[in-house]
XYZ file of C-alpha atoms in Angstrom:
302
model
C 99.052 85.229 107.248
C 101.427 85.268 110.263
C 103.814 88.303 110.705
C 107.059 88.302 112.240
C 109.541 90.443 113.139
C 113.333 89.898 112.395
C 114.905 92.105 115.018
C 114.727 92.764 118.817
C 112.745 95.947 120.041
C 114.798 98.847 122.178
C 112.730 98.797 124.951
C 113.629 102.629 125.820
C 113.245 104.017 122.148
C 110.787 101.452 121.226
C 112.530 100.841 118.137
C 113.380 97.859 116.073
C 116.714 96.735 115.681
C 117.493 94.987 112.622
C 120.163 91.829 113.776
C 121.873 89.903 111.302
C 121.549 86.192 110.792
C 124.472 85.444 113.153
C 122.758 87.760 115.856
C 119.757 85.470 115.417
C 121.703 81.850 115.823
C 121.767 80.896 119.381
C 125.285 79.761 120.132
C 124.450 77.906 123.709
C 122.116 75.029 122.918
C 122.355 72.924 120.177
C 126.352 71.860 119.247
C 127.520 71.760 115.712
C 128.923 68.176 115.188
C 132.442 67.937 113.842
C 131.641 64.634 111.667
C 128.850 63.342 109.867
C 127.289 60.063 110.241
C 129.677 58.164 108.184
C 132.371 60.088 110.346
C 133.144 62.380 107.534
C 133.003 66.393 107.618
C 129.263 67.429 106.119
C 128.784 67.951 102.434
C 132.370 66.189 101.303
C 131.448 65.209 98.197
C 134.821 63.323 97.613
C 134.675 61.268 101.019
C 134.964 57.784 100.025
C 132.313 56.747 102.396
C 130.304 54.178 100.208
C 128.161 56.875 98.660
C 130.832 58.734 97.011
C 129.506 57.106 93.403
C 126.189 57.315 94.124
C 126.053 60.483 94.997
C 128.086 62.136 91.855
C 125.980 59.854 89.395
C 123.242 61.635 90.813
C 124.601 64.955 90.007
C 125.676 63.869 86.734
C 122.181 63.406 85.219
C 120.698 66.042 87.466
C 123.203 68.939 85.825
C 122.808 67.077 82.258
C 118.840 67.079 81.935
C 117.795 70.164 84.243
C 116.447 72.314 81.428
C 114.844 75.598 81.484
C 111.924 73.453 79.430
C 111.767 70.682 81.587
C 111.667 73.222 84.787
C 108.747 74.306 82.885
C 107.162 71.147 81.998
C 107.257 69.916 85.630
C 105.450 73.258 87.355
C 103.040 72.652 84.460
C 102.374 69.108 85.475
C 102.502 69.511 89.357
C 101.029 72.600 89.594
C 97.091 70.475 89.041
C 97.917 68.956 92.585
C 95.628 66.087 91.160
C 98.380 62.814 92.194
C 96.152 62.504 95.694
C 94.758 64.206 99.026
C 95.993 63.582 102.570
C 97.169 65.741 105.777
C 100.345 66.643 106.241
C 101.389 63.269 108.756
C 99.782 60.972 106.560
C 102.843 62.547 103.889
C 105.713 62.429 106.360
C 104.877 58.912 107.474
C 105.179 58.304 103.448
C 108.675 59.346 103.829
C 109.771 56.076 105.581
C 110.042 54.720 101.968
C 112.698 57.211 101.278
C 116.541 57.284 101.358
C 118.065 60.847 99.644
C 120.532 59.064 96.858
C 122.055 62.742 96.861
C 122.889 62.989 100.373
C 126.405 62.104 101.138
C 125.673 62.671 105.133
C 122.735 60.466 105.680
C 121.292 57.250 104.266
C 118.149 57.017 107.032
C 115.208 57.176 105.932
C 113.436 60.886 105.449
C 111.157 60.944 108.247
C 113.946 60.976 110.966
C 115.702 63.881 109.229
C 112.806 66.153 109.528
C 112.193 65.145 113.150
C 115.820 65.492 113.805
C 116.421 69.078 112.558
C 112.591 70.020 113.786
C 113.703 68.858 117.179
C 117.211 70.399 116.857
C 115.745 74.184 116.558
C 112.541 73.655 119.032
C 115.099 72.979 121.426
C 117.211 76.511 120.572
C 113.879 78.543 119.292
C 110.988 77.233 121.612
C 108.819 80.038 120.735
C 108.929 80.132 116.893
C 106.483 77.114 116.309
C 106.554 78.057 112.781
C 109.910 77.483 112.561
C 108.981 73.965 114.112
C 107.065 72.943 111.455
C 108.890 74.689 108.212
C 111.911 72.073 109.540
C 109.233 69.172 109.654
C 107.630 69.610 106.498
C 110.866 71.227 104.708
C 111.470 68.204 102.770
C 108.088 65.883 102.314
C 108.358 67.034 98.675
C 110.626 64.113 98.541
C 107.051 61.968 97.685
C 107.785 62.432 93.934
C 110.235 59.657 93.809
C 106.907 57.581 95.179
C 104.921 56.335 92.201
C 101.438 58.028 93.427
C 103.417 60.895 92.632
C 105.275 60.428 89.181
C 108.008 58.191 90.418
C 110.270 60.903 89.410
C 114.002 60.022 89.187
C 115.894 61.016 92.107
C 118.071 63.599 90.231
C 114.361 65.571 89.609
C 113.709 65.249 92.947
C 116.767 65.625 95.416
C 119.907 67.149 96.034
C 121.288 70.972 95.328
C 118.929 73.348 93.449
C 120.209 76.046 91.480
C 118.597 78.466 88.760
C 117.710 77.625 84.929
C 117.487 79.984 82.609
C 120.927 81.678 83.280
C 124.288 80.789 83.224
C 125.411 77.975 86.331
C 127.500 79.297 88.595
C 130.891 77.698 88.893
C 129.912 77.079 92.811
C 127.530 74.396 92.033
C 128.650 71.395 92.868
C 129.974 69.102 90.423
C 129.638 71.939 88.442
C 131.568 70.141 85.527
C 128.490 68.064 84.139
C 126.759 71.417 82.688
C 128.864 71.301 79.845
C 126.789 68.334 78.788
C 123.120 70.112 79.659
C 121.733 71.788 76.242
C 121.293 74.983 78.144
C 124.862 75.229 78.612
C 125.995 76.418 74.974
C 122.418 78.614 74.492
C 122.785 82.314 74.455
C 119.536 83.025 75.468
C 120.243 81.077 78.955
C 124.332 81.104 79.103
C 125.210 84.586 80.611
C 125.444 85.751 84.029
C 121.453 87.163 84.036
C 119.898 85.002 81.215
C 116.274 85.251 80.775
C 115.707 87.845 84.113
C 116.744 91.336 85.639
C 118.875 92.233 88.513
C 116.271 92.561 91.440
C 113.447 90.582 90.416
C 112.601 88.917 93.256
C 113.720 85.017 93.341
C 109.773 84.588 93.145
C 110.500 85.154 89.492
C 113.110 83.071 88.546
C 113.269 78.907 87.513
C 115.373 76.800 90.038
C 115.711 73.318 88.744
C 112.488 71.286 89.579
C 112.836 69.295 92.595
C 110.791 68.738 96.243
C 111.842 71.910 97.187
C 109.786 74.110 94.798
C 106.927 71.337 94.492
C 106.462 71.478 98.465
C 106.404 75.213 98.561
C 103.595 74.475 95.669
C 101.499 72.608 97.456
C 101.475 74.671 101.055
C 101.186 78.153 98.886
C 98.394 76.749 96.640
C 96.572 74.764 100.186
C 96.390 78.000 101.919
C 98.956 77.893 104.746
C 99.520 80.195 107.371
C 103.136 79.614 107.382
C 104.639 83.153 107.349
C 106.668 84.464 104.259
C 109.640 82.869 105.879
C 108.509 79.568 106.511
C 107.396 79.241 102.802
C 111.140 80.659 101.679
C 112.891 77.821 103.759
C 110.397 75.396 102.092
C 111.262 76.993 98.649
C 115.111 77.285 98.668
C 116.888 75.452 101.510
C 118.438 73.250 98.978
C 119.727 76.106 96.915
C 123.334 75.933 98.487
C 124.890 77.858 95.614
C 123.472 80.527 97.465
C 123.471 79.739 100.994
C 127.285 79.052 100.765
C 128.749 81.247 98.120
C 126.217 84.458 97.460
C 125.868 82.983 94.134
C 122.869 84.091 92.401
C 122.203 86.809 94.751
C 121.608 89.933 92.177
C 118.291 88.582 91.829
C 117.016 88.953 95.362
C 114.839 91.541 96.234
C 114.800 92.877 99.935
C 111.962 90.935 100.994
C 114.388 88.362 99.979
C 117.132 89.573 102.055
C 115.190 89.760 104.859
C 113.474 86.244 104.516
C 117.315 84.832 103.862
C 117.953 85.493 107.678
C 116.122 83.022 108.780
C 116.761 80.795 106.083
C 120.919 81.089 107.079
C 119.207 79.924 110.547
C 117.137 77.214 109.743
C 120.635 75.399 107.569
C 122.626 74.958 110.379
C 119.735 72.500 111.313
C 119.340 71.069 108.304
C 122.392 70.509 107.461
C 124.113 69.365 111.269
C 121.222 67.544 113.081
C 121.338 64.734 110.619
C 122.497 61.814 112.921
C 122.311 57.914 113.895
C 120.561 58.953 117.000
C 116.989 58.423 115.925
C 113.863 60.616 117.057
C 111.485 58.153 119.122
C 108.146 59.162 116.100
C 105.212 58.515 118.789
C 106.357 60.748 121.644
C 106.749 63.955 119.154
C 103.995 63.218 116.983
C 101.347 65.225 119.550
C 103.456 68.034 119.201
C 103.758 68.122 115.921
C 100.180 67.215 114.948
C 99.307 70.235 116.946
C 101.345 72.666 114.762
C 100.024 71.196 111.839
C 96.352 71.989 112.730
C 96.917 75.452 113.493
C 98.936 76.281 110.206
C 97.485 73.922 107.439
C 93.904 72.477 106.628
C 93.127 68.284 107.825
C 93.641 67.813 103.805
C 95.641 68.947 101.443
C 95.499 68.393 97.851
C 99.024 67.145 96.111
């Protein structure tokens, strides 16, 4: 497993210095966008851009039938990585087939997004190759909508993740369709802690079932050597409630904490390189192919 180090050494006590995850974002290279590519600001979810609908349908069912069972149903059933076995270009050149119905920011297909924000931070982090490839693979769980792989609906597959098993915070967006999911009313899942402790570790606790935790599944269980933080971008870069609002955040532990550094880093990327301006695939494929071999096996099984 690869180590790093979150922090900058004193070179005249030889000590580390813990930096923040401002301290980490480079400010000089890559330029956050004011607009989106429908010319709205990023993440409006009441932008009537054409996908306005679509994208609060989407929410509808996902808040309505993400259970605490059916989290549980879904590790069950993915966690036999029996739907096929192919490298890890083979499954982003899979992703062509795929538009995100829960994105209001971009309807291109998947592959460019990854190559977009994977581009965006090699240009501002050259030397964190790891950090290269967590942005390219971030998001290949997205297969599940294929039907090799379930042909899960999009609302078990996409969009913002957020705990089961505890009460939904109010920060989740379109946080008004909970009232319909059967957790909702239940005791056992409705207060602020539900079914887990303060400190825990968010290794222990349910997020709603989706590409993010089924990726994380299948580079844990494939043997990566993506370090700690690679695998926690993989895991919960969708779980905005967090990212944007510290909701949720009595259950991290401080391996957490420290992990959620570069996790702060790696969503400006996500969320801001998403553009018209496409990635030209063949010229960064050698680069990326390389990164693959040296962190994952030629096959994996999914």
């Amino acid at each position: 497993m690869v180590t790093i180090c979150i922090g900058k050494v004193d070179q005249a006590k030889g000590q580390k210095i813990q930096l923040d995850a401002n301290e980490l974002v480079s400010n000089d290279e890559f330029a956050l966008p004011e607009k989106n590519a429908f010319g709205n600001s990023f993440r409006d979810y009441e932008a009537d851009n054409g996908r306005k609908d679509i994208v609060e349908q989407h929410y509808e069912s996902s808040h309505i039938n993400q259970t605490y069972g059916f989290v549980k149903q879904m590790r069950e059933e993915y966690m036999k990585l029996d739907k096929a076995e192919m490298g890890i270009w083979e499954c982003c050149e899979l992703l062509n087939e795929v538009v995100d119905a829960s994105d209001p920011d971009l309807d291109e297909p998947q592959i460019q997004h990854l190559l977009q924000s994977a581009e965006a931070i090699r240009k501002d982090y050259p030397n964190e190759d790891w950090l290269h490839l967590t942005a390219l693979i971030h998001d290949l769980g997205k297969i599940l909508v294929l039907p090799k792989f379930g042909g899960l609906p999009q609302w078990a597959v996409v969009g913002d993740t957020f705990p089961v098993g505890c009460a939904f915070d109010e920060s989740n967006v379109h946080h008004k369709y909970f009232k319909e999911n059967p957790d909702f009313n239940n005791p056992k899942y409705n207060t602020r802690n539900g079914v887990y402790i303060e400190g825990c570790g968010l290794d222990n606790v349910l997020m709603s079932w989706g590409h993010d935790d089924y990726m994380y599944m299948v580079a844990k269980e494939n043997g990566t050597t993506l370090p700690s933080a690679g695998l926690f971008i993989v895991r919960y870069h969708s779980f905005y409630p967090l990212h944007k609002y510290g909701a949720y955040s009595q259950f991290m532990n401080e391996e957490d904490k420290e992990n959620f550094k570069w996790l702060k880093v790696f969503n400006k990327y996500d969320l801001y390189s998403k553009s018209k301006v496409l990635v030209d695939v063949e010229k960064v494929k050698p680069y990326y192919e390389s990164l693959i071999a040296k962190y994952f096996p030629a096959k994996l099984k999914w």
